[in-house]
Amino acid sequence: MDNNYIIEMLNITKEFPGLIANDNVTLQLRKGEIHALLGENGAGKSTLMSVLFGLYRAEKGVIKKNGQEVTIKDPNDANALGIGMVHQHFKLVEVFSVLDNIILGAETTKHGFIQKKEARAKVLELSQKYGLNVDPDALVENITVGMQQRTEILKMLYRDNEILIFDEPTAVLTPQEITELMSIMKGLAAEGKSILFITHKLNEIMEVSDRVTVLRKGKYIGTVNTCDTNPQELSEMMVGHSVNLTVEKAPANPGEVVLSVNNLSIRNKRNKKNAVNNVSFDVRAGEIVCIAGIDGNGQTELVYGITGLERAESGSRIVLCGNDITNKSIRFRNTHGMSHIPEDRHKHGLVLDYTLDQNMAIQRYFEPRFQKAGFIRFEEVRKYSDELIERFDVRSSQGSVTITRSMSGGNQQKAIVAREMDRDHKLLVAVQPTRGLDVGAIEYIHKQIVKRRDEGAAILLVSLELDEVMNLSDRILVMTEGEIVGEFDPKQVTVQELGLYMSGAKRQNKQQTAEEVDA
Amino acid sequence: MSKVKEFFAKIGRWFKSLVVAPSPEVEPKLKTFWNKQGTRNASSSLLAILSGVVIGFVFLLLFAIFSPAITFKSAIEAFRILIGGIFYTGRTDTGALSFGFNPQLFGDMLFRAMPLLMTGLSVAIAFKTGLFNIGASGQYLMGTWATLVVALSMDTTVVNPFFVWLLALLAGMAAGFLWGCIPGLFKAFLNVNEVITCIMTNWISINLVHWFFQADNNKGAAGAQFVNFVDNTKSGFILKTSTNGVVTPTFGMDKLFPGSQVSGGILIAIIVAIVLYIVINRTVFGYELRACGSNRHSAKYAGMNDTRSIILSMGIAGALAAAGASLYFLSGHTEYAWTNNMSLPAEGFNGIPVALLAYNNPIGTIFASMFMAYINIAGEQIRGATAYNKYISDLIVAIIIYLSAFSLLFKDILSGKIFAKKKAQEVAPATAETVAPAITEVEPQQNTEQEAGE
C-alpha cells in the first residue's frame, strides 16, 4: 500500500467553550485500509468524526480528499464526498421495512412516486456482493441488532459511500456477530472501501485493523501499524501510563448464602409479558456471580426486582440474609445489608443538582449521625463526604461542595462506588459498574469489587462486557429473554460458548429449581 | 495621623481586592460575588424587571402617539409615577407631580403583597418538588370559604375572638391542604399530570363556593347570615369578618402606615417565608422534598418515599395559598364578593410570576411579591393622575409582570448560555438526533477540563 490517502484531516483543532476537544489532530486514511481510531472516553474521537461528518466545523486545520482541499459544512456535504457513518445508536425508523430505511433520504422517484423496484434490485445486489444478509421486507423493529447494523451498512453502500465510519460498532453485538462484522469489514476493505473504526477494544483492533491512530485528551499521540504493535503498547499510548489489563484475584471462597432469588418474575410494563421469567439463583458470601447477556434481555428488570425499584409478581420470593424482602421497601433493603451500584448513574445514582456531599449521604441522611431533631447536620455530612473523597480518590473542582452535574462521568461513578462500598452491606449489586469509564477507572473499580469479595461480601455483577464477565466473575449466569439459560465456571468456558447461550442458540437443560416448580 | 492613613489604605486595599486578584489562585472578590448563584439570580430578576419597565415606557409613548387625548407630557408623567410608585404623593398647587413618603400607599403595598407572597410560596414549594401548582387559585378559594364560615359563624361573645381568628386561619389552611392534596394524590398514585388536575380542581372549587353562598341566600337558609344585608346598596358581598369582631392583630402596623389597609398579616406571611426557607434548606424533610423534585428516580433509589413527598408538598402548597386567603379576608378591611367572582381569584395565578421572579427562593418571594404590589399600585396612581385609563394602565402593569417572568432567560444570557448555543447552531446546523452522539462525548471532556482530570 503506498501513501495514497483518500481522506486527510490535517492539524484539526476544535474548541468548545472552556475546552479544546481536538488539539492539532492529524488523521490520514489510505484507500482500502481499515484504520482504527483509539482513545478513552472524552479523548475526542467522536468530535473528530463529527468534524469529518460535517456536524461540527473545526476552527483550524484542513480536510483533504484525494489531495484536494474540501470544506464540509453539513452531513449532506459529507455524503456528497462519499463519507458515510454508522452511529453507535442506530438511526433507523423502527416501523419501516429494511428497504424503506435504506432508501430513506435517497429515494429514486419518477413523477413523485418512489421507484422501489430499482432500489430493491440495487440493495439485493449490494447485500450479495458484500455478504450482508438482510431481509429487505422485514420491519426494523422485528430484526436482530446485528441485522439492523447490516442495514445501516447497506445504507452507506446504497449511497455509494467510499469512506465508511463505524462508531463503536461492536458494543451491542454478541461474539458471533462481532466475528461476522469483522469479516464484513475485511470484505469491504478488500473491495476498495476505506474504513474508519472507532473503538476502545484492543483485541478488535489487533484482529481487524491495518493501522491505528491514538488520541488522548484531545491530543494526537501517534499512528502505528497494527502489525508492529501489541495491546499493551496501545493501552499505554491510550492511557499515558502502563495499565494492568487483567484482574488479579485469588480463587473464591464462597460462604453462606446471602441472597436467594426464587421464582422471580417481573412484568414488563409495556407489553405485559414477563421481562423476567421465573428466575432462581443464589449468591454466596465471598463470591462474584455475574449475570451475562445481551442488553435488553431482562437484566435491568431483574436488578429492579432485587433492589425494590420494581414490584415482583406474586409467587416470587427474594431472601436477603434470612429476611424475606420480596415486598419490603427500598429503605428496608438498603438498611438490611444491600448496596446497589445502579446501571444508570444519572437516573438513579445521583441527584445531579445536589452537591457531592449531599449525594454521598443520600441513603443515610436520616441516621442519628447526620440529623438532629429533623435538621440535617450538614457539617457531619461534609466531614463524612470529605473522608470518602479522600479514601476513594474522587476528584472534583470544589470537593464536597461541587454540584455533581459538573463532575466528569468517571468521577461521578467513583462517587457512587465510594458511597455504596462504604455502606454496611452483605450484598453488593453492581450493574455495569464500569460503563463508559476509561481504563484507569475500570481497573480501580474492579480492584475495589474484588477487595469487597475477599472481605466476605456477596457480589452480584451485571455486565454487558464479556471481557469484564470473564475477568471478574467466579460464576457466570447467562440470561436470555428473561430466563437464566446457563451457569458456567469462567475458567471452563470460552467467550464463543457464552455467545451461543446469549443469543439463545443454545441452552442448558432447565435448571433443577425450575424443574422442581414444574413438578 | 498615621492611623488615619492606615485606615484609608485599608479601605483602598479592600476596594482593590474587589477588582484585582492578589494572587493567581484567588480571584477578585467582585468576580466571586458575581459568580454566586444568588447574585446571578437577583441580577437577572432585576434585568427582567428593567426590560419590562423599558417596554412599558415604549407602550406609554405609543398610546400617546396614537391617542389624541393623551399628550407626551402625560406619557412622561405616567412613566415617572410608574417608577415612583408608592412614593407618589399627588400634585402640588402648580400641577407638578410630587414624591415623598406616602404611608397610605406604602401600607397598601404591604397589604396587597401579603396574599401574593403566600401564593408565591405555594407555587415555589411545589416547584421544589418538581410540580407545577397552577391550582393556587382553587386552594385560595377553598381557604376563603372555610375561613369566612368559621370566622362569621362562631359567637364571639361566647368564644374569645382571638381564638376564633386562630381557628378560622387554621380552618382555611386545612381546607387548602386537603384541596392541594387532590392533585398530589392523582400525581403520586396514577401519574396524572398535576396541571390538569389543578385546573379541574380550580373550577370545581369556584362552583362549589358559588353554590354554597347562593343556595343559602336564595332559600334564606342558615347560611344567609354570611351575606351582607346590612348595607342595602350591596349585593353579593359576604360580611367582613370585623363585623363579628374577628380581625388579625395589627402589631402596630396601622400606626406606622396610617390610612392604609395594612394588617399584621404581612408580618405573619414574612415569618412563614423565613420558616419555609429553613425547612426547605436545613431539614430532613426539605432535603427529601428537593431530592424528589430534582430527580424522583434517584430519590426512590435512595429509599425515600417519593409518593409521600409529592402528596405532602402539594398539600403544603395548598395550605400556603389558603393561608394567604385567610389572612387577606381576616384583615377586616376586605369583603368577599361571590357574585362577580365566577372568575378565579387572580392572586392564585399571580403567585406563578412571583415564584418565577424569585427563583423559588422563599426569601426572594418576599421581595418579588412586594414588587408586584408596588407595580399594581403604580398602575392605579397612573389611572388617577393622568389621561391613561384603567385598561392602559392594566396593560402596562401586565407587560411588566409578564416580562419579569422572563428572568430565567436573562439568567441564561448573563451566564453566556444563550450566545454559546447560537454559536453551536452556526457550526452544526444538523438535526438534534445526529448531534446527540457527538455531544455525549464532549460532555465528560468539559468536566475534566474543570477538574484536575481523571
Short mmCIF file of N, CA, C and O in Angstrom, two decimals, chain A residues 420-486:
data_model
loop_
_atom_site.label_atom_id
_atom_site.label_comp_id
_atom_site.label_asym_id
_atom_site.label_seq_id
_atom_site.Cartn_x
_atom_site.Cartn_y
_atom_site.Cartn_z
N GLU A 420 -21.45 3.35 47.96
CA GLU A 420 -22.03 2.01 48.12
C GLU A 420 -21.06 1.06 48.82
O GLU A 420 -21.47 0.20 49.57
N MET A 421 -19.76 1.23 48.54
CA MET A 421 -18.77 0.36 49.18
C MET A 421 -18.72 0.64 50.67
O MET A 421 -18.50 -0.26 51.47
N ASP A 422 -18.90 1.91 51.04
CA ASP A 422 -18.72 2.28 52.43
C ASP A 422 -19.91 1.90 53.29
O ASP A 422 -19.78 1.72 54.49
N ARG A 423 -21.07 1.80 52.65
CA ARG A 423 -22.24 1.44 53.44
C ARG A 423 -22.11 0.01 53.93
O ARG A 423 -21.56 -0.84 53.26
N ASP A 424 -22.65 -0.23 55.10
CA ASP A 424 -22.54 -1.54 55.70
C ASP A 424 -23.38 -2.52 54.88
O ASP A 424 -24.60 -2.41 54.84
N HIS A 425 -22.75 -3.44 54.17
CA HIS A 425 -23.54 -4.33 53.33
C HIS A 425 -22.99 -5.76 53.31
O HIS A 425 -21.81 -5.99 53.47
N LYS A 426 -23.94 -6.67 53.10
CA LYS A 426 -23.58 -8.08 52.92
C LYS A 426 -23.61 -8.41 51.43
O LYS A 426 -22.96 -9.33 50.98
N LEU A 427 -24.44 -7.67 50.71
CA LEU A 427 -24.61 -7.94 49.28
C LEU A 427 -24.37 -6.65 48.51
O LEU A 427 -24.90 -5.60 48.84
N LEU A 428 -23.54 -6.75 47.46
CA LEU A 428 -23.34 -5.60 46.59
C LEU A 428 -23.89 -5.95 45.21
O LEU A 428 -23.44 -6.91 44.59
N VAL A 429 -24.89 -5.20 44.78
CA VAL A 429 -25.41 -5.39 43.44
C VAL A 429 -24.76 -4.33 42.56
O VAL A 429 -24.96 -3.13 42.78
N ALA A 430 -23.96 -4.74 41.61
CA ALA A 430 -23.25 -3.79 40.75
C ALA A 430 -23.68 -4.01 39.31
O ALA A 430 -23.48 -5.08 38.76
N VAL A 431 -24.31 -3.00 38.74
CA VAL A 431 -24.80 -3.13 37.38
C VAL A 431 -23.93 -2.28 36.46
O VAL A 431 -23.86 -1.06 36.61
N GLN A 432 -23.28 -2.93 35.55
CA GLN A 432 -22.37 -2.27 34.62
C GLN A 432 -21.55 -1.19 35.33
O GLN A 432 -21.58 -0.02 34.94
N PRO A 433 -20.83 -1.58 36.37
CA PRO A 433 -20.18 -0.55 37.20
C PRO A 433 -19.12 0.24 36.45
O PRO A 433 -18.72 1.30 36.90
N THR A 434 -18.67 -0.26 35.31
CA THR A 434 -17.58 0.43 34.61
C THR A 434 -18.02 1.00 33.27
O THR A 434 -17.19 1.36 32.45
N ARG A 435 -19.33 1.10 33.08
CA ARG A 435 -19.81 1.57 31.78
C ARG A 435 -19.32 2.99 31.49
O ARG A 435 -19.46 3.90 32.29
N GLY A 436 -18.76 3.14 30.31
CA GLY A 436 -18.34 4.46 29.87
C GLY A 436 -17.12 5.01 30.59
O GLY A 436 -16.81 6.18 30.49
N LEU A 437 -16.40 4.15 31.30
CA LEU A 437 -15.24 4.65 32.01
C LEU A 437 -13.96 4.32 31.26
O LEU A 437 -13.92 3.41 30.45
N ASP A 438 -12.90 5.07 31.59
CA ASP A 438 -11.64 4.80 30.92
C ASP A 438 -10.90 3.67 31.64
O ASP A 438 -11.30 3.22 32.71
N VAL A 439 -9.83 3.22 31.03
CA VAL A 439 -9.14 2.03 31.50
C VAL A 439 -8.69 2.17 32.95
O VAL A 439 -8.83 1.24 33.75
N GLY A 440 -8.18 3.34 33.30
CA GLY A 440 -7.69 3.54 34.66
C GLY A 440 -8.79 3.37 35.69
O GLY A 440 -8.62 2.66 36.68
N ALA A 441 -9.94 3.98 35.41
CA ALA A 441 -11.06 3.91 36.35
C ALA A 441 -11.61 2.49 36.43
O ALA A 441 -12.00 2.02 37.50
N ILE A 442 -11.62 1.80 35.29
CA ILE A 442 -12.11 0.42 35.27
C ILE A 442 -11.25 -0.46 36.17
O ILE A 442 -11.74 -1.21 37.01
N GLU A 443 -9.94 -0.31 35.99
CA GLU A 443 -9.00 -1.09 36.79
C GLU A 443 -9.27 -0.86 38.27
O GLU A 443 -9.33 -1.79 39.07
N TYR A 444 -9.48 0.40 38.61
CA TYR A 444 -9.70 0.77 40.01
C TYR A 444 -10.97 0.14 40.57
O TYR A 444 -10.97 -0.46 41.64
N ILE A 445 -12.07 0.25 39.80
CA ILE A 445 -13.34 -0.27 40.30
C ILE A 445 -13.30 -1.80 40.40
O ILE A 445 -13.80 -2.39 41.36
N HIS A 446 -12.66 -2.44 39.44
CA HIS A 446 -12.53 -3.91 39.51
C HIS A 446 -11.79 -4.32 40.78
O HIS A 446 -12.18 -5.25 41.47
N LYS A 447 -10.74 -3.60 41.09
CA LYS A 447 -9.96 -3.92 42.29
C LYS A 447 -10.83 -3.80 43.54
O LYS A 447 -10.76 -4.63 44.44
N GLN A 448 -11.63 -2.71 43.57
CA GLN A 448 -12.48 -2.48 44.74
C GLN A 448 -13.49 -3.62 44.90
O GLN A 448 -13.77 -4.07 46.01
N ILE A 449 -14.04 -4.08 43.77
CA ILE A 449 -15.04 -5.15 43.84
C ILE A 449 -14.40 -6.44 44.36
O ILE A 449 -14.96 -7.11 45.24
N VAL A 450 -13.23 -6.75 43.84
CA VAL A 450 -12.55 -7.97 44.29
C VAL A 450 -12.21 -7.85 45.77
O VAL A 450 -12.34 -8.81 46.55
N LYS A 451 -11.82 -6.66 46.19
CA LYS A 451 -11.48 -6.43 47.59
C LYS A 451 -12.69 -6.70 48.49
O LYS A 451 -12.58 -7.35 49.52
N ARG A 452 -13.84 -6.19 48.07
CA ARG A 452 -15.06 -6.41 48.85
C ARG A 452 -15.37 -7.91 48.94
O ARG A 452 -15.81 -8.42 49.96
N ARG A 453 -15.16 -8.61 47.82
CA ARG A 453 -15.41 -10.05 47.82
C ARG A 453 -14.51 -10.74 48.85
O ARG A 453 -14.95 -11.56 49.65
N ASP A 454 -13.23 -10.37 48.82
CA ASP A 454 -12.30 -11.00 49.74
C ASP A 454 -12.61 -10.67 51.18
O ASP A 454 -12.24 -11.40 52.10
N GLU A 455 -13.31 -9.54 51.39
CA GLU A 455 -13.71 -9.18 52.75
C GLU A 455 -14.99 -9.91 53.17
O GLU A 455 -15.50 -9.70 54.26
N GLY A 456 -15.53 -10.70 52.25
CA GLY A 456 -16.67 -11.54 52.62
C GLY A 456 -18.02 -11.07 52.13
O GLY A 456 -19.05 -11.60 52.55
N ALA A 457 -18.06 -10.08 51.25
CA ALA A 457 -19.35 -9.65 50.72
C ALA A 457 -19.76 -10.54 49.55
O ALA A 457 -18.90 -11.11 48.87
N ALA A 458 -21.06 -10.67 49.36
CA ALA A 458 -21.55 -11.36 48.18
C ALA A 458 -21.73 -10.32 47.09
O ALA A 458 -22.24 -9.23 47.33
N ILE A 459 -21.26 -10.63 45.87
CA ILE A 459 -21.33 -9.64 44.80
C ILE A 459 -22.19 -10.19 43.67
O ILE A 459 -21.94 -11.29 43.18
N LEU A 460 -23.20 -9.42 43.29
CA LEU A 460 -23.97 -9.76 42.09
C LEU A 460 -23.63 -8.71 41.04
O LEU A 460 -23.93 -7.54 41.19
N LEU A 461 -22.97 -9.16 39.98
CA LEU A 461 -22.49 -8.23 38.97
C LEU A 461 -23.29 -8.45 37.70
O LEU A 461 -23.48 -9.57 37.25
N VAL A 462 -23.77 -7.38 37.11
CA VAL A 462 -24.44 -7.48 35.81
C VAL A 462 -23.60 -6.72 34.82
O VAL A 462 -23.26 -5.55 35.06
N SER A 463 -23.21 -7.37 33.74
CA SER A 463 -22.33 -6.69 32.80
C SER A 463 -22.65 -7.12 31.38
O SER A 463 -23.07 -8.23 31.12
N LEU A 464 -22.45 -6.18 30.46
CA LEU A 464 -22.62 -6.49 29.04
C LEU A 464 -21.28 -6.74 28.38
O LEU A 464 -21.20 -7.21 27.26
N GLU A 465 -20.20 -6.39 29.10
CA GLU A 465 -18.86 -6.55 28.53
C GLU A 465 -18.36 -7.95 28.86
O GLU A 465 -18.12 -8.27 30.02
N LEU A 466 -18.15 -8.77 27.84
CA LEU A 466 -17.74 -10.15 28.11
C LEU A 466 -16.35 -10.22 28.73
O LEU A 466 -16.07 -11.10 29.54
N ASP A 467 -15.49 -9.25 28.37
CA ASP A 467 -14.16 -9.23 28.97
C ASP A 467 -14.28 -9.12 30.49
O ASP A 467 -13.59 -9.80 31.24
N GLU A 468 -15.16 -8.21 30.88
CA GLU A 468 -15.36 -7.98 32.31
C GLU A 468 -15.93 -9.23 32.98
O GLU A 468 -15.49 -9.63 34.05
N VAL A 469 -16.89 -9.84 32.30
CA VAL A 469 -17.52 -11.05 32.83
C VAL A 469 -16.46 -12.13 33.06
O VAL A 469 -16.37 -12.73 34.13
N MET A 470 -15.64 -12.36 32.03
CA MET A 470 -14.65 -13.44 32.11
C MET A 470 -13.59 -13.13 33.16
O MET A 470 -13.10 -14.01 33.86
N ASN A 471 -13.22 -11.87 33.26
CA ASN A 471 -12.13 -11.46 34.15
C ASN A 471 -12.50 -11.49 35.61
O ASN A 471 -11.71 -11.85 36.46
N LEU A 472 -13.73 -11.04 35.90
CA LEU A 472 -14.07 -10.69 37.26
C LEU A 472 -14.84 -11.78 38.00
O LEU A 472 -14.73 -11.92 39.21
N SER A 473 -15.63 -12.57 37.26
CA SER A 473 -16.61 -13.41 37.95
C SER A 473 -16.03 -14.72 38.45
O SER A 473 -15.03 -15.22 37.94
N ASP A 474 -16.70 -15.24 39.45
CA ASP A 474 -16.39 -16.58 39.94
C ASP A 474 -17.40 -17.58 39.41
O ASP A 474 -17.18 -18.78 39.41
N ARG A 475 -18.55 -17.06 38.99
CA ARG A 475 -19.61 -17.91 38.47
C ARG A 475 -20.37 -17.05 37.47
O ARG A 475 -20.61 -15.86 37.72
N ILE A 476 -20.75 -17.62 36.32
CA ILE A 476 -21.45 -16.83 35.31
C ILE A 476 -22.84 -17.42 35.10
O ILE A 476 -23.00 -18.63 34.93
N LEU A 477 -23.84 -16.56 35.13
CA LEU A 477 -25.20 -16.97 34.75
C LEU A 477 -25.53 -16.22 33.47
O LEU A 477 -25.38 -15.00 33.40
N VAL A 478 -25.97 -16.94 32.44
CA VAL A 478 -26.32 -16.27 31.19
C VAL A 478 -27.83 -16.06 31.15
O VAL A 478 -28.60 -16.97 31.44
N MET A 479 -28.22 -14.84 30.83
CA MET A 479 -29.63 -14.51 30.82
C MET A 479 -30.06 -14.19 29.40
O MET A 479 -29.43 -13.39 28.71
N THR A 480 -31.09 -14.86 28.95
CA THR A 480 -31.63 -14.60 27.61
C THR A 480 -33.14 -14.55 27.69
O THR A 480 -33.76 -15.44 28.28
N GLU A 481 -33.72 -13.52 27.13
CA GLU A 481 -35.17 -13.34 27.12
C GLU A 481 -35.80 -13.58 28.49
O GLU A 481 -36.79 -14.29 28.62
N GLY A 482 -35.19 -13.02 29.50
CA GLY A 482 -35.78 -13.05 30.84
C GLY A 482 -35.56 -14.33 31.60
O GLY A 482 -36.10 -14.50 32.69
N GLU A 483 -34.80 -15.26 31.01
CA GLU A 483 -34.57 -16.51 31.74
C GLU A 483 -33.09 -16.79 31.86
O GLU A 483 -32.29 -16.36 31.03
N ILE A 484 -32.74 -17.52 32.91
CA ILE A 484 -31.34 -17.95 33.06
C ILE A 484 -31.19 -19.23 32.22
O ILE A 484 -31.87 -20.22 32.47
N VAL A 485 -30.33 -19.18 31.21
CA VAL A 485 -30.24 -20.32 30.31
C VAL A 485 -28.97 -21.14 30.51
O VAL A 485 -28.75 -22.14 29.84
N GLY A 486 -28.13 -20.69 31.43
CA GLY A 486 -26.94 -21.50 31.65
C GLY A 486 -26.12 -20.96 32.79
O GLY A 486 -26.16 -19.77 33.10
#
